[in-house]
């Protein structure tokens, strides 16, 4: 920049952070015969430095501080069903800022193809996403589990709405699951208890013969009737609510 100062008689005003970029040597022969605007555009190309001429001063600023930012937003849906996809990834795979020449003598340098893989977001519960990025060309990659990723390249010069649909990438064959209706069912009667002959024969009795009713009274939920009566009470029911059958024939007095 010393050559520019001596050639055009201007002074540079810039932040100390830009000092390292300005200390780099340049090929002075490549800008001989050019105007101040053309020389600055040539020398600062690719540095990301923006310049502006104010009288005898050239004000230098970092391009990222002056570049406008715009928002790209939209919905990510399933191409087959049209259903919005929750948690779909939206990443900036490539971010490029272009060279914009203005009649005021202000030029934005080109940053080149800058990787921006760490920038991104995901869709919310409604399948909606929103990203605010610097002005320029940007390539967005949309991805979702079970769907093919899709890349979209857009030029951010204003806020835009970009809806994207993803196609399913993996299909599996259908599976049929069958089961028997009687699997795990021991009886169609709820709460049924079987009393085998062995249980009756092994039940201890005092001064009497083996009795079916006495054995039933030992079952859970069964209580004996009053002394001298043979009725039983099952789970709080009355004595007249029990049905006694012998070979399919009703018994009204089981004593």
JSON list of C-alpha atoms in Angstrom, two decimals:
[
{"chain": "A", "resi": 1, "resn": "UNK", "atom": "CA", "xyz": [0.00, 0.00, 0.00]},
{"chain": "A", "resi": 2, "resn": "UNK", "atom": "CA", "xyz": [3.03, 2.31, 0.28]},
{"chain": "A", "resi": 3, "resn": "UNK", "atom": "CA", "xyz": [3.15, 2.40, -3.50]},
{"chain": "A", "resi": 4, "resn": "UNK", "atom": "CA", "xyz": [-0.48, 3.54, -3.64]},
{"chain": "A", "resi": 5, "resn": "UNK", "atom": "CA", "xyz": [0.22, 6.27, -1.07]},
{"chain": "A", "resi": 6, "resn": "UNK", "atom": "CA", "xyz": [3.13, 7.66, -3.07]},
{"chain": "A", "resi": 7, "resn": "UNK", "atom": "CA", "xyz": [1.45, 7.25, -6.46]},
{"chain": "A", "resi": 8, "resn": "UNK", "atom": "CA", "xyz": [-1.90, 8.85, -5.64]},
{"chain": "A", "resi": 9, "resn": "UNK", "atom": "CA", "xyz": [-1.09, 10.91, -2.52]},
{"chain": "A", "resi": 10, "resn": "UNK", "atom": "CA", "xyz": [-3.75, 9.33, -0.30]},
{"chain": "A", "resi": 11, "resn": "UNK", "atom": "CA", "xyz": [-3.77, 8.10, 3.27]},
{"chain": "A", "resi": 12, "resn": "UNK", "atom": "CA", "xyz": [-5.29, 4.87, 4.55]},
{"chain": "A", "resi": 13, "resn": "UNK", "atom": "CA", "xyz": [-7.57, 4.61, 7.57]},
{"chain": "A", "resi": 14, "resn": "UNK", "atom": "CA", "xyz": [-8.16, 1.10, 8.89]},
{"chain": "A", "resi": 15, "resn": "UNK", "atom": "CA", "xyz": [-8.51, -1.03, 11.98]},
{"chain": "A", "resi": 16, "resn": "UNK", "atom": "CA", "xyz": [-5.40, -2.60, 13.50]},
{"chain": "A", "resi": 17, "resn": "UNK", "atom": "CA", "xyz": [-6.82, -6.08, 12.77]},
{"chain": "A", "resi": 18, "resn": "UNK", "atom": "CA", "xyz": [-6.38, -5.40, 9.04]},
{"chain": "A", "resi": 19, "resn": "UNK", "atom": "CA", "xyz": [-2.69, -4.59, 9.45]},
{"chain": "A", "resi": 20, "resn": "UNK", "atom": "CA", "xyz": [-1.49, -8.13, 8.74]},
{"chain": "A", "resi": 21, "resn": "UNK", "atom": "CA", "xyz": [-3.45, -8.26, 5.49]},
{"chain": "A", "resi": 22, "resn": "UNK", "atom": "CA", "xyz": [-2.11, -4.90, 4.33]},
{"chain": "A", "resi": 23, "resn": "UNK", "atom": "CA", "xyz": [1.52, -5.81, 5.13]},
{"chain": "A", "resi": 24, "resn": "UNK", "atom": "CA", "xyz": [1.55, -8.45, 2.41]},
{"chain": "A", "resi": 25, "resn": "UNK", "atom": "CA", "xyz": [3.64, -7.55, -0.62]},
{"chain": "A", "resi": 26, "resn": "UNK", "atom": "CA", "xyz": [1.89, -7.06, -3.94]},
{"chain": "A", "resi": 27, "resn": "UNK", "atom": "CA", "xyz": [2.94, -6.93, -7.59]},
{"chain": "A", "resi": 28, "resn": "UNK", "atom": "CA", "xyz": [3.09, -3.21, -8.31]},
{"chain": "A", "resi": 29, "resn": "UNK", "atom": "CA", "xyz": [3.56, -3.77, -12.03]},
{"chain": "A", "resi": 30, "resn": "UNK", "atom": "CA", "xyz": [0.08, -5.27, -12.25]},
{"chain": "A", "resi": 31, "resn": "UNK", "atom": "CA", "xyz": [-1.57, -1.96, -11.27]},
{"chain": "A", "resi": 32, "resn": "UNK", "atom": "CA", "xyz": [0.60, 0.52, -13.18]},
{"chain": "A", "resi": 33, "resn": "UNK", "atom": "CA", "xyz": [-1.44, 2.76, -15.43]},
{"chain": "A", "resi": 34, "resn": "UNK", "atom": "CA", "xyz": [-4.66, 2.09, -13.48]},
{"chain": "A", "resi": 35, "resn": "UNK", "atom": "CA", "xyz": [-6.77, 4.64, -11.67]},
{"chain": "A", "resi": 36, "resn": "UNK", "atom": "CA", "xyz": [-6.96, 4.70, -7.87]},
{"chain": "A", "resi": 37, "resn": "UNK", "atom": "CA", "xyz": [-10.29, 2.84, -7.89]},
{"chain": "A", "resi": 38, "resn": "UNK", "atom": "CA", "xyz": [-9.00, 0.20, -10.29]},
{"chain": "A", "resi": 39, "resn": "UNK", "atom": "CA", "xyz": [-5.75, -0.23, -8.36]},
{"chain": "A", "resi": 40, "resn": "UNK", "atom": "CA", "xyz": [-7.55, -0.68, -5.05]},
{"chain": "A", "resi": 41, "resn": "UNK", "atom": "CA", "xyz": [-9.94, -3.20, -6.57]},
{"chain": "A", "resi": 42, "resn": "UNK", "atom": "CA", "xyz": [-7.02, -5.15, -8.03]},
{"chain": "A", "resi": 43, "resn": "UNK", "atom": "CA", "xyz": [-4.84, -5.11, -4.91]},
{"chain": "A", "resi": 44, "resn": "UNK", "atom": "CA", "xyz": [-7.60, -5.92, -2.43]},
{"chain": "A", "resi": 45, "resn": "UNK", "atom": "CA", "xyz": [-9.27, -8.61, -4.50]},
{"chain": "A", "resi": 46, "resn": "UNK", "atom": "CA", "xyz": [-9.63, -11.83, -2.53]},
{"chain": "A", "resi": 47, "resn": "UNK", "atom": "CA", "xyz": [-8.72, -10.24, 0.83]},
{"chain": "A", "resi": 48, "resn": "UNK", "atom": "CA", "xyz": [-12.25, -9.67, 2.10]},
{"chain": "A", "resi": 49, "resn": "UNK", "atom": "CA", "xyz": [-11.50, -5.96, 2.60]},
{"chain": "A", "resi": 50, "resn": "UNK", "atom": "CA", "xyz": [-13.96, -3.27, 1.57]},
{"chain": "A", "resi": 51, "resn": "UNK", "atom": "CA", "xyz": [-12.68, 0.19, 0.68]},
{"chain": "A", "resi": 52, "resn": "UNK", "atom": "CA", "xyz": [-14.23, 3.63, 0.27]},
{"chain": "A", "resi": 53, "resn": "UNK", "atom": "CA", "xyz": [-12.61, 6.88, -0.90]},
{"chain": "A", "resi": 54, "resn": "UNK", "atom": "CA", "xyz": [-13.35, 9.95, 1.21]},
{"chain": "A", "resi": 55, "resn": "UNK", "atom": "CA", "xyz": [-11.39, 12.92, -0.15]},
{"chain": "A", "resi": 56, "resn": "UNK", "atom": "CA", "xyz": [-7.68, 12.25, 0.41]},
{"chain": "A", "resi": 57, "resn": "UNK", "atom": "CA", "xyz": [-8.44, 9.26, 2.64]},
{"chain": "A", "resi": 58, "resn": "UNK", "atom": "CA", "xyz": [-9.17, 5.64, 1.80]},
{"chain": "A", "resi": 59, "resn": "UNK", "atom": "CA", "xyz": [-11.25, 3.97, 4.53]},
{"chain": "A", "resi": 60, "resn": "UNK", "atom": "CA", "xyz": [-10.75, 0.21, 4.78]},
{"chain": "A", "resi": 61, "resn": "UNK", "atom": "CA", "xyz": [-13.19, -2.06, 6.59]},
{"chain": "A", "resi": 62, "resn": "UNK", "atom": "CA", "xyz": [-13.57, -5.80, 6.86]},
{"chain": "A", "resi": 63, "resn": "UNK", "atom": "CA", "xyz": [-16.16, -7.05, 4.42]},
{"chain": "A", "resi": 64, "resn": "UNK", "atom": "CA", "xyz": [-17.93, -9.33, 6.93]},
{"chain": "A", "resi": 65, "resn": "UNK", "atom": "CA", "xyz": [-18.76, -6.33, 9.10]},
{"chain": "A", "resi": 66, "resn": "UNK", "atom": "CA", "xyz": [-20.40, -4.42, 6.27]},
{"chain": "A", "resi": 67, "resn": "UNK", "atom": "CA", "xyz": [-22.05, -7.22, 4.34]},
{"chain": "A", "resi": 68, "resn": "UNK", "atom": "CA", "xyz": [-25.82, -7.37, 4.58]},
{"chain": "A", "resi": 69, "resn": "UNK", "atom": "CA", "xyz": [-27.48, -10.47, 5.97]},
{"chain": "A", "resi": 70, "resn": "UNK", "atom": "CA", "xyz": [-30.64, -12.09, 4.68]},
{"chain": "A", "resi": 71, "resn": "UNK", "atom": "CA", "xyz": [-32.89, -14.89, 5.88]},
{"chain": "A", "resi": 72, "resn": "UNK", "atom": "CA", "xyz": [-33.79, -18.04, 3.98]},
{"chain": "A", "resi": 73, "resn": "UNK", "atom": "CA", "xyz": [-36.65, -20.05, 5.44]},
{"chain": "A", "resi": 74, "resn": "UNK", "atom": "CA", "xyz": [-39.25, -22.64, 4.46]},
{"chain": "A", "resi": 75, "resn": "UNK", "atom": "CA", "xyz": [-40.67, -26.09, 5.10]},
{"chain": "A", "resi": 76, "resn": "UNK", "atom": "CA", "xyz": [-39.08, -29.51, 4.55]},
{"chain": "A", "resi": 77, "resn": "UNK", "atom": "CA", "xyz": [-41.61, -32.16, 3.52]},
{"chain": "A", "resi": 78, "resn": "UNK", "atom": "CA", "xyz": [-41.78, -35.80, 2.44]},
{"chain": "A", "resi": 79, "resn": "UNK", "atom": "CA", "xyz": [-41.96, -35.99, -1.35]},
{"chain": "A", "resi": 80, "resn": "UNK", "atom": "CA", "xyz": [-44.17, -39.08, -1.29]},
{"chain": "A", "resi": 81, "resn": "UNK", "atom": "CA", "xyz": [-46.73, -38.08, 1.35]},
{"chain": "A", "resi": 82, "resn": "UNK", "atom": "CA", "xyz": [-46.35, -34.31, 1.63]},
{"chain": "A", "resi": 83, "resn": "UNK", "atom": "CA", "xyz": [-45.95, -34.65, 5.40]},
{"chain": "A", "resi": 84, "resn": "UNK", "atom": "CA", "xyz": [-43.66, -32.14, 7.10]},
{"chain": "A", "resi": 85, "resn": "UNK", "atom": "CA", "xyz": [-40.43, -33.61, 8.46]},
{"chain": "A", "resi": 86, "resn": "UNK", "atom": "CA", "xyz": [-39.54, -32.82, 12.06]},
{"chain": "A", "resi": 87, "resn": "UNK", "atom": "CA", "xyz": [-35.83, -32.58, 12.90]},
{"chain": "A", "resi": 88, "resn": "UNK", "atom": "CA", "xyz": [-34.60, -32.50, 9.29]},
{"chain": "A", "resi": 89, "resn": "UNK", "atom": "CA", "xyz": [-31.07, -31.10, 9.00]},
{"chain": "A", "resi": 90, "resn": "UNK", "atom": "CA", "xyz": [-30.30, -27.93, 7.03]},
{"chain": "A", "resi": 91, "resn": "UNK", "atom": "CA", "xyz": [-26.58, -27.19, 6.72]},
{"chain": "A", "resi": 92, "resn": "UNK", "atom": "CA", "xyz": [-24.57, -24.62, 4.79]},
{"chain": "A", "resi": 93, "resn": "UNK", "atom": "CA", "xyz": [-22.22, -26.75, 2.71]},
{"chain": "A", "resi": 94, "resn": "UNK", "atom": "CA", "xyz": [-20.72, -23.83, 0.78]},
{"chain": "A", "resi": 95, "resn": "UNK", "atom": "CA", "xyz": [-20.76, -20.07, 1.27]},
{"chain": "A", "resi": 96, "resn": "UNK", "atom": "CA", "xyz": [-19.50, -17.74, -1.48]},
{"chain": "A", "resi": 97, "resn": "UNK", "atom": "CA", "xyz": [-19.53, -13.96, -1.41]},
{"chain": "A", "resi": 98, "resn": "UNK", "atom": "CA", "xyz": [-19.37, -12.24, -4.75]},
{"chain": "A", "resi": 99, "resn": "UNK", "atom": "CA", "xyz": [-17.62, -9.12, -6.04]},
{"chain": "A", "resi": 100, "resn": "UNK", "atom": "CA", "xyz": [-20.03, -6.20, -6.14]},
{"chain": "A", "resi": 101, "resn": "UNK", "atom": "CA", "xyz": [-18.83, -3.06, -7.89]},
{"chain": "A", "resi": 102, "resn": "UNK", "atom": "CA", "xyz": [-20.63, 0.19, -7.06]},
{"chain": "A", "resi": 103, "resn": "UNK", "atom": "CA", "xyz": [-20.56, 3.58, -8.75]},
{"chain": "A", "resi": 104, "resn": "UNK", "atom": "CA", "xyz": [-19.58, 5.16, -5.44]},
{"chain": "A", "resi": 105, "resn": "UNK", "atom": "CA", "xyz": [-16.17, 3.51, -5.66]},
{"chain": "A", "resi": 106, "resn": "UNK", "atom": "CA", "xyz": [-16.95, 0.87, -3.05]},
{"chain": "A", "resi": 107, "resn": "UNK", "atom": "CA", "xyz": [-15.96, -2.68, -3.92]},
{"chain": "A", "resi": 108, "resn": "UNK", "atom": "CA", "xyz": [-16.46, -5.86, -1.94]},
{"chain": "A", "resi": 109, "resn": "UNK", "atom": "CA", "xyz": [-13.66, -8.38, -2.32]},
{"chain": "A", "resi": 110, "resn": "UNK", "atom": "CA", "xyz": [-14.37, -12.03, -3.11]},
{"chain": "A", "resi": 111, "resn": "UNK", "atom": "CA", "xyz": [-13.84, -14.43, -0.22]},
{"chain": "A", "resi": 112, "resn": "UNK", "atom": "CA", "xyz": [-13.76, -17.49, -2.46]},
{"chain": "A", "resi": 113, "resn": "UNK", "atom": "CA", "xyz": [-15.32, -20.88, -1.77]},
{"chain": "A", "resi": 114, "resn": "UNK", "atom": "CA", "xyz": [-15.47, -20.94, 2.00]},
{"chain": "A", "resi": 115, "resn": "UNK", "atom": "CA", "xyz": [-16.52, -24.09, 3.79]},
{"chain": "A", "resi": 116, "resn": "UNK", "atom": "CA", "xyz": [-19.40, -23.44, 6.17]},
{"chain": "A", "resi": 117, "resn": "UNK", "atom": "CA", "xyz": [-20.21, -26.97, 7.30]},
{"chain": "A", "resi": 118, "resn": "UNK", "atom": "CA", "xyz": [-20.53, -25.88, 10.93]},
{"chain": "A", "resi": 119, "resn": "UNK", "atom": "CA", "xyz": [-23.41, -23.53, 10.11]},
{"chain": "A", "resi": 120, "resn": "UNK", "atom": "CA", "xyz": [-26.87, -25.01, 10.03]},
{"chain": "A", "resi": 121, "resn": "UNK", "atom": "CA", "xyz": [-30.13, -25.70, 11.80]},
{"chain": "A", "resi": 122, "resn": "UNK", "atom": "CA", "xyz": [-32.94, -28.26, 11.98]},
{"chain": "A", "resi": 123, "resn": "UNK", "atom": "CA", "xyz": [-36.67, -28.07, 11.37]},
{"chain": "A", "resi": 124, "resn": "UNK", "atom": "CA", "xyz": [-39.00, -27.52, 14.31]},
{"chain": "A", "resi": 125, "resn": "UNK", "atom": "CA", "xyz": [-42.17, -29.39, 15.27]},
{"chain": "A", "resi": 126, "resn": "UNK", "atom": "CA", "xyz": [-43.92, -27.92, 12.24]},
{"chain": "A", "resi": 127, "resn": "UNK", "atom": "CA", "xyz": [-41.16, -28.85, 9.77]},
{"chain": "A", "resi": 128, "resn": "UNK", "atom": "CA", "xyz": [-40.10, -25.18, 9.47]},
{"chain": "A", "resi": 129, "resn": "UNK", "atom": "CA", "xyz": [-36.51, -23.89, 9.33]},
{"chain": "A", "resi": 130, "resn": "UNK", "atom": "CA", "xyz": [-34.88, -20.47, 9.21]},
{"chain": "A", "resi": 131, "resn": "UNK", "atom": "CA", "xyz": [-31.27, -19.38, 8.57]},
{"chain": "A", "resi": 132, "resn": "UNK", "atom": "CA", "xyz": [-29.78, -15.88, 8.51]},
{"chain": "A", "resi": 133, "resn": "UNK", "atom": "CA", "xyz": [-26.65, -15.71, 6.34]},
{"chain": "A", "resi": 134, "resn": "UNK", "atom": "CA", "xyz": [-24.41, -13.07, 4.73]},
{"chain": "A", "resi": 135, "resn": "UNK", "atom": "CA", "xyz": [-25.25, -11.76, 1.29]},
{"chain": "A", "resi": 136, "resn": "UNK", "atom": "CA", "xyz": [-23.97, -13.85, -1.61]},
{"chain": "A", "resi": 137, "resn": "UNK", "atom": "CA", "xyz": [-24.31, -17.30, -3.08]},
{"chain": "A", "resi": 138, "resn": "UNK", "atom": "CA", "xyz": [-24.93, -20.15, -0.67]},
{"chain": "A", "resi": 139, "resn": "UNK", "atom": "CA", "xyz": [-25.42, -23.89, -1.06]},
{"chain": "A", "resi": 140, "resn": "UNK", "atom": "CA", "xyz": [-27.77, -25.54, 1.43]},
{"chain": "A", "resi": 141, "resn": "UNK", "atom": "CA", "xyz": [-27.91, -29.28, 2.03]},
{"chain": "A", "resi": 142, "resn": "UNK", "atom": "CA", "xyz": [-31.14, -30.83, 3.32]},
{"chain": "A", "resi": 143, "resn": "UNK", "atom": "CA", "xyz": [-31.04, -34.27, 4.95]},
{"chain": "A", "resi": 144, "resn": "UNK", "atom": "CA", "xyz": [-33.33, -36.57, 6.91]},
{"chain": "A", "resi": 145, "resn": "UNK", "atom": "CA", "xyz": [-33.15, -40.16, 8.13]},
{"chain": "A", "resi": 146, "resn": "UNK", "atom": "CA", "xyz": [-34.46, -42.51, 5.46]},
{"chain": "A", "resi": 147, "resn": "UNK", "atom": "CA", "xyz": [-34.44, -39.82, 2.75]},
{"chain": "A", "resi": 148, "resn": "UNK", "atom": "CA", "xyz": [-31.94, -38.87, 0.06]},
{"chain": "A", "resi": 149, "resn": "UNK", "atom": "CA", "xyz": [-30.07, -35.64, 0.79]},
{"chain": "A", "resi": 150, "resn": "UNK", "atom": "CA", "xyz": [-30.73, -32.73, -1.53]},
{"chain": "A", "resi": 151, "resn": "UNK", "atom": "CA", "xyz": [-28.57, -29.64, -2.21]},
{"chain": "A", "resi": 152, "resn": "UNK", "atom": "CA", "xyz": [-29.95, -26.26, -3.23]},
{"chain": "A", "resi": 153, "resn": "UNK", "atom": "CA", "xyz": [-27.86, -23.32, -4.43]},
{"chain": "A", "resi": 154, "resn": "UNK", "atom": "CA", "xyz": [-29.38, -19.87, -4.00]},
{"chain": "A", "resi": 155, "resn": "UNK", "atom": "CA", "xyz": [-28.22, -16.28, -4.32]},
{"chain": "A", "resi": 156, "resn": "UNK", "atom": "CA", "xyz": [-29.01, -14.27, -1.21]},
{"chain": "A", "resi": 157, "resn": "UNK", "atom": "CA", "xyz": [-29.87, -10.74, -2.29]},
{"chain": "A", "resi": 158, "resn": "UNK", "atom": "CA", "xyz": [-33.07, -10.55, -0.25]},
{"chain": "A", "resi": 159, "resn": "UNK", "atom": "CA", "xyz": [-35.08, -12.61, 2.22]},
{"chain": "A", "resi": 160, "resn": "UNK", "atom": "CA", "xyz": [-36.41, -15.69, 0.42]},
{"chain": "A", "resi": 161, "resn": "UNK", "atom": "CA", "xyz": [-38.71, -18.63, 1.13]},
{"chain": "A", "resi": 162, "resn": "UNK", "atom": "CA", "xyz": [-37.41, -22.01, -0.03]},
{"chain": "A", "resi": 163, "resn": "UNK", "atom": "CA", "xyz": [-39.57, -25.10, 0.48]},
{"chain": "A", "resi": 164, "resn": "UNK", "atom": "CA", "xyz": [-37.85, -28.44, -0.13]},
{"chain": "A", "resi": 165, "resn": "UNK", "atom": "CA", "xyz": [-39.23, -31.97, -0.45]},
{"chain": "A", "resi": 166, "resn": "UNK", "atom": "CA", "xyz": [-37.05, -35.04, 0.18]},
{"chain": "A", "resi": 167, "resn": "UNK", "atom": "CA", "xyz": [-37.58, -38.39, -1.53]},
{"chain": "A", "resi": 168, "resn": "UNK", "atom": "CA", "xyz": [-37.40, -41.64, 0.47]},
{"chain": "A", "resi": 169, "resn": "UNK", "atom": "CA", "xyz": [-34.12, -43.45, -0.17]},
{"chain": "A", "resi": 170, "resn": "UNK", "atom": "CA", "xyz": [-34.67, -46.75, 1.65]},
{"chain": "A", "resi": 171, "resn": "UNK", "atom": "CA", "xyz": [-37.56, -49.15, 1.22]},
{"chain": "A", "resi": 172, "resn": "UNK", "atom": "CA", "xyz": [-37.99, -52.44, 3.08]},
{"chain": "A", "resi": 173, "resn": "UNK", "atom": "CA", "xyz": [-40.29, -55.31, 2.25]},
{"chain": "A", "resi": 174, "resn": "UNK", "atom": "CA", "xyz": [-43.53, -55.53, 4.14]},
{"chain": "A", "resi": 175, "resn": "UNK", "atom": "CA", "xyz": [-43.73, -57.99, 7.03]},
{"chain": "A", "resi": 176, "resn": "UNK", "atom": "CA", "xyz": [-46.83, -59.86, 8.20]},
{"chain": "A", "resi": 177, "resn": "UNK", "atom": "CA", "xyz": [-47.15, -60.73, 11.88]},
{"chain": "A", "resi": 178, "resn": "UNK", "atom": "CA", "xyz": [-49.71, -63.38, 12.84]},
{"chain": "A", "resi": 179, "resn": "UNK", "atom": "CA", "xyz": [-50.67, -65.01, 16.14]},
{"chain": "A", "resi": 180, "resn": "UNK", "atom": "CA", "xyz": [-53.12, -67.67, 17.26]},
{"chain": "A", "resi": 181, "resn": "UNK", "atom": "CA", "xyz": [-56.21, -66.43, 19.04]},
{"chain": "A", "resi": 182, "resn": "UNK", "atom": "CA", "xyz": [-56.01, -69.18, 21.66]},
{"chain": "A", "resi": 183, "resn": "UNK", "atom": "CA", "xyz": [-52.33, -68.63, 22.47]},
{"chain": "A", "resi": 184, "resn": "UNK", "atom": "CA", "xyz": [-51.84, -68.24, 26.21]},
{"chain": "A", "resi": 185, "resn": "UNK", "atom": "CA", "xyz": [-55.52, -68.86, 27.04]},
{"chain": "A", "resi": 186, "resn": "UNK", "atom": "CA", "xyz": [-56.08, -71.73, 29.47]},
{"chain": "A", "resi": 187, "resn": "UNK", "atom": "CA", "xyz": [-59.83, -71.37, 29.85]},
{"chain": "A", "resi": 188, "resn": "UNK", "atom": "CA", "xyz": [-62.69, -69.27, 28.54]},
{"chain": "A", "resi": 189, "resn": "UNK", "atom": "CA", "xyz": [-64.08, -68.93, 32.06]},
{"chain": "A", "resi": 190, "resn": "UNK", "atom": "CA", "xyz": [-62.59, -66.06, 34.02]},
{"chain": "A", "resi": 191, "resn": "UNK", "atom": "CA", "xyz": [-61.50, -66.98, 37.54]},
{"chain": "A", "resi": 192, "resn": "UNK", "atom": "CA", "xyz": [-62.18, -70.71, 37.11]},
{"chain": "A", "resi": 193, "resn": "UNK", "atom": "CA", "xyz": [-60.42, -73.05, 39.56]},
{"chain": "A", "resi": 194, "resn": "UNK", "atom": "CA", "xyz": [-60.12, -76.78, 39.08]},
{"chain": "A", "resi": 195, "resn": "UNK", "atom": "CA", "xyz": [-60.34, -79.09, 42.11]},
{"chain": "A", "resi": 196, "resn": "UNK", "atom": "CA", "xyz": [-58.91, -82.51, 41.19]},
{"chain": "A", "resi": 197, "resn": "UNK", "atom": "CA", "xyz": [-59.76, -85.72, 43.05]},
{"chain": "A", "resi": 198, "resn": "UNK", "atom": "CA", "xyz": [-56.22, -85.89, 44.42]},
{"chain": "A", "resi": 199, "resn": "UNK", "atom": "CA", "xyz": [-56.74, -82.60, 46.26]},
{"chain": "A", "resi": 200, "resn": "UNK", "atom": "CA", "xyz": [-60.00, -83.82, 47.80]},
{"chain": "A", "resi": 201, "resn": "UNK", "atom": "CA", "xyz": [-58.44, -87.12, 48.86]},
{"chain": "A", "resi": 202, "resn": "UNK", "atom": "CA", "xyz": [-55.46, -85.40, 50.49]},
{"chain": "A", "resi": 203, "resn": "UNK", "atom": "CA", "xyz": [-57.51, -82.83, 52.39]},
{"chain": "A", "resi": 204, "resn": "UNK", "atom": "CA", "xyz": [-57.44, -83.67, 56.14]},
{"chain": "A", "resi": 205, "resn": "UNK", "atom": "CA", "xyz": [-60.84, -84.02, 57.85]},
{"chain": "A", "resi": 206, "resn": "UNK", "atom": "CA", "xyz": [-61.88, -84.60, 61.45]},
{"chain": "A", "resi": 207, "resn": "UNK", "atom": "CA", "xyz": [-64.44, -87.30, 62.31]},
{"chain": "A", "resi": 208, "resn": "UNK", "atom": "CA", "xyz": [-65.82, -87.48, 58.83]},
{"chain": "A", "resi": 209, "resn": "UNK", "atom": "CA", "xyz": [-65.42, -88.58, 55.27]},
{"chain": "A", "resi": 210, "resn": "UNK", "atom": "CA", "xyz": [-63.85, -86.69, 52.43]},
{"chain": "A", "resi": 211, "resn": "UNK", "atom": "CA", "xyz": [-66.17, -83.82, 51.54]},
{"chain": "A", "resi": 212, "resn": "UNK", "atom": "CA", "xyz": [-66.15, -81.77, 48.34]},
{"chain": "A", "resi": 213, "resn": "UNK", "atom": "CA", "xyz": [-67.79, -78.77, 49.98]},
{"chain": "A", "resi": 214, "resn": "UNK", "atom": "CA", "xyz": [-65.29, -78.77, 52.84]},
{"chain": "A", "resi": 215, "resn": "UNK", "atom": "CA", "xyz": [-62.50, -78.78, 50.29]},
{"chain": "A", "resi": 216, "resn": "UNK", "atom": "CA", "xyz": [-64.10, -75.89, 48.37]},
{"chain": "A", "resi": 217, "resn": "UNK", "atom": "CA", "xyz": [-64.28, -73.84, 51.56]},
{"chain": "A", "resi": 218, "resn": "UNK", "atom": "CA", "xyz": [-60.48, -73.94, 51.66]},
{"chain": "A", "resi": 219, "resn": "UNK", "atom": "CA", "xyz": [-60.22, -72.26, 48.25]},
{"chain": "A", "resi": 220, "resn": "UNK", "atom": "CA", "xyz": [-59.40, -68.51, 48.11]},
{"chain": "A", "resi": 221, "resn": "UNK", "atom": "CA", "xyz": [-62.52, -66.33, 48.14]},
{"chain": "A", "resi": 222, "resn": "UNK", "atom": "CA", "xyz": [-64.79, -69.10, 49.44]},
{"chain": "A", "resi": 223, "resn": "UNK", "atom": "CA", "xyz": [-66.33, -69.09, 52.91]},
{"chain": "A", "resi": 224, "resn": "UNK", "atom": "CA", "xyz": [-68.47, -71.68, 54.71]},
{"chain": "A", "resi": 225, "resn": "UNK", "atom": "CA", "xyz": [-72.06, -71.13, 55.72]},
{"chain": "A", "resi": 226, "resn": "UNK", "atom": "CA", "xyz": [-73.61, -71.14, 59.17]},
{"chain": "A", "resi": 227, "resn": "UNK", "atom": "CA", "xyz": [-73.13, -74.11, 61.43]},
{"chain": "A", "resi": 228, "resn": "UNK", "atom": "CA", "xyz": [-75.49, -76.90, 60.46]},
{"chain": "A", "resi": 229, "resn": "UNK", "atom": "CA", "xyz": [-75.96, -75.59, 56.93]},
{"chain": "A", "resi": 230, "resn": "UNK", "atom": "CA", "xyz": [-74.11, -76.71, 53.83]},
{"chain": "A", "resi": 231, "resn": "UNK", "atom": "CA", "xyz": [-74.23, -73.43, 51.92]},
{"chain": "A", "resi": 232, "resn": "UNK", "atom": "CA", "xyz": [-71.07, -71.62, 50.84]},
{"chain": "A", "resi": 233, "resn": "UNK", "atom": "CA", "xyz": [-70.38, -68.01, 49.98]},
{"chain": "A", "resi": 234, "resn": "UNK", "atom": "CA", "xyz": [-68.18, -67.27, 46.95]},
{"chain": "A", "resi": 235, "resn": "UNK", "atom": "CA", "xyz": [-66.48, -63.86, 46.81]},
{"chain": "A", "resi": 236, "resn": "UNK", "atom": "CA", "xyz": [-69.14, -62.13, 48.89]},
{"chain": "A", "resi": 237, "resn": "UNK", "atom": "CA", "xyz": [-72.13, -63.61, 47.06]},
{"chain": "A", "resi": 238, "resn": "UNK", "atom": "CA", "xyz": [-75.15, -65.20, 48.69]},
{"chain": "A", "resi": 239, "resn": "UNK", "atom": "CA", "xyz": [-75.61, -68.89, 49.37]},
{"chain": "A", "resi": 240, "resn": "UNK", "atom": "CA", "xyz": [-78.46, -69.05, 46.86]},
{"chain": "A", "resi": 241, "resn": "UNK", "atom": "CA", "xyz": [-76.29, -67.66, 44.05]},
{"chain": "A", "resi": 242, "resn": "UNK", "atom": "CA", "xyz": [-74.27, -70.86, 43.62]},
{"chain": "A", "resi": 243, "resn": "UNK", "atom": "CA", "xyz": [-75.11, -73.48, 41.01]},
{"chain": "A", "resi": 244, "resn": "UNK", "atom": "CA", "xyz": [-74.26, -77.09, 41.82]},
{"chain": "A", "resi": 245, "resn": "UNK", "atom": "CA", "xyz": [-74.28, -79.60, 38.96]},
{"chain": "A", "resi": 246, "resn": "UNK", "atom": "CA", "xyz": [-73.77, -83.36, 39.04]},
{"chain": "A", "resi": 247, "resn": "UNK", "atom": "CA", "xyz": [-73.33, -84.81, 35.56]},
{"chain": "A", "resi": 248, "resn": "UNK", "atom": "CA", "xyz": [-75.19, -81.78, 34.20]},
{"chain": "A", "resi": 249, "resn": "UNK", "atom": "CA", "xyz": [-78.10, -82.08, 36.66]},
{"chain": "A", "resi": 250, "resn": "UNK", "atom": "CA", "xyz": [-78.80, -79.29, 39.16]},
{"chain": "A", "resi": 251, "resn": "UNK", "atom": "CA", "xyz": [-78.54, -80.14, 42.86]},
{"chain": "A", "resi": 252, "resn": "UNK", "atom": "CA", "xyz": [-80.67, -78.11, 45.24]},
{"chain": "A", "resi": 253, "resn": "UNK", "atom": "CA", "xyz": [-79.59, -79.84, 48.46]},
{"chain": "A", "resi": 254, "resn": "UNK", "atom": "CA", "xyz": [-75.93, -80.74, 48.51]},
{"chain": "A", "resi": 255, "resn": "UNK", "atom": "CA", "xyz": [-75.67, -81.78, 52.15]}
]
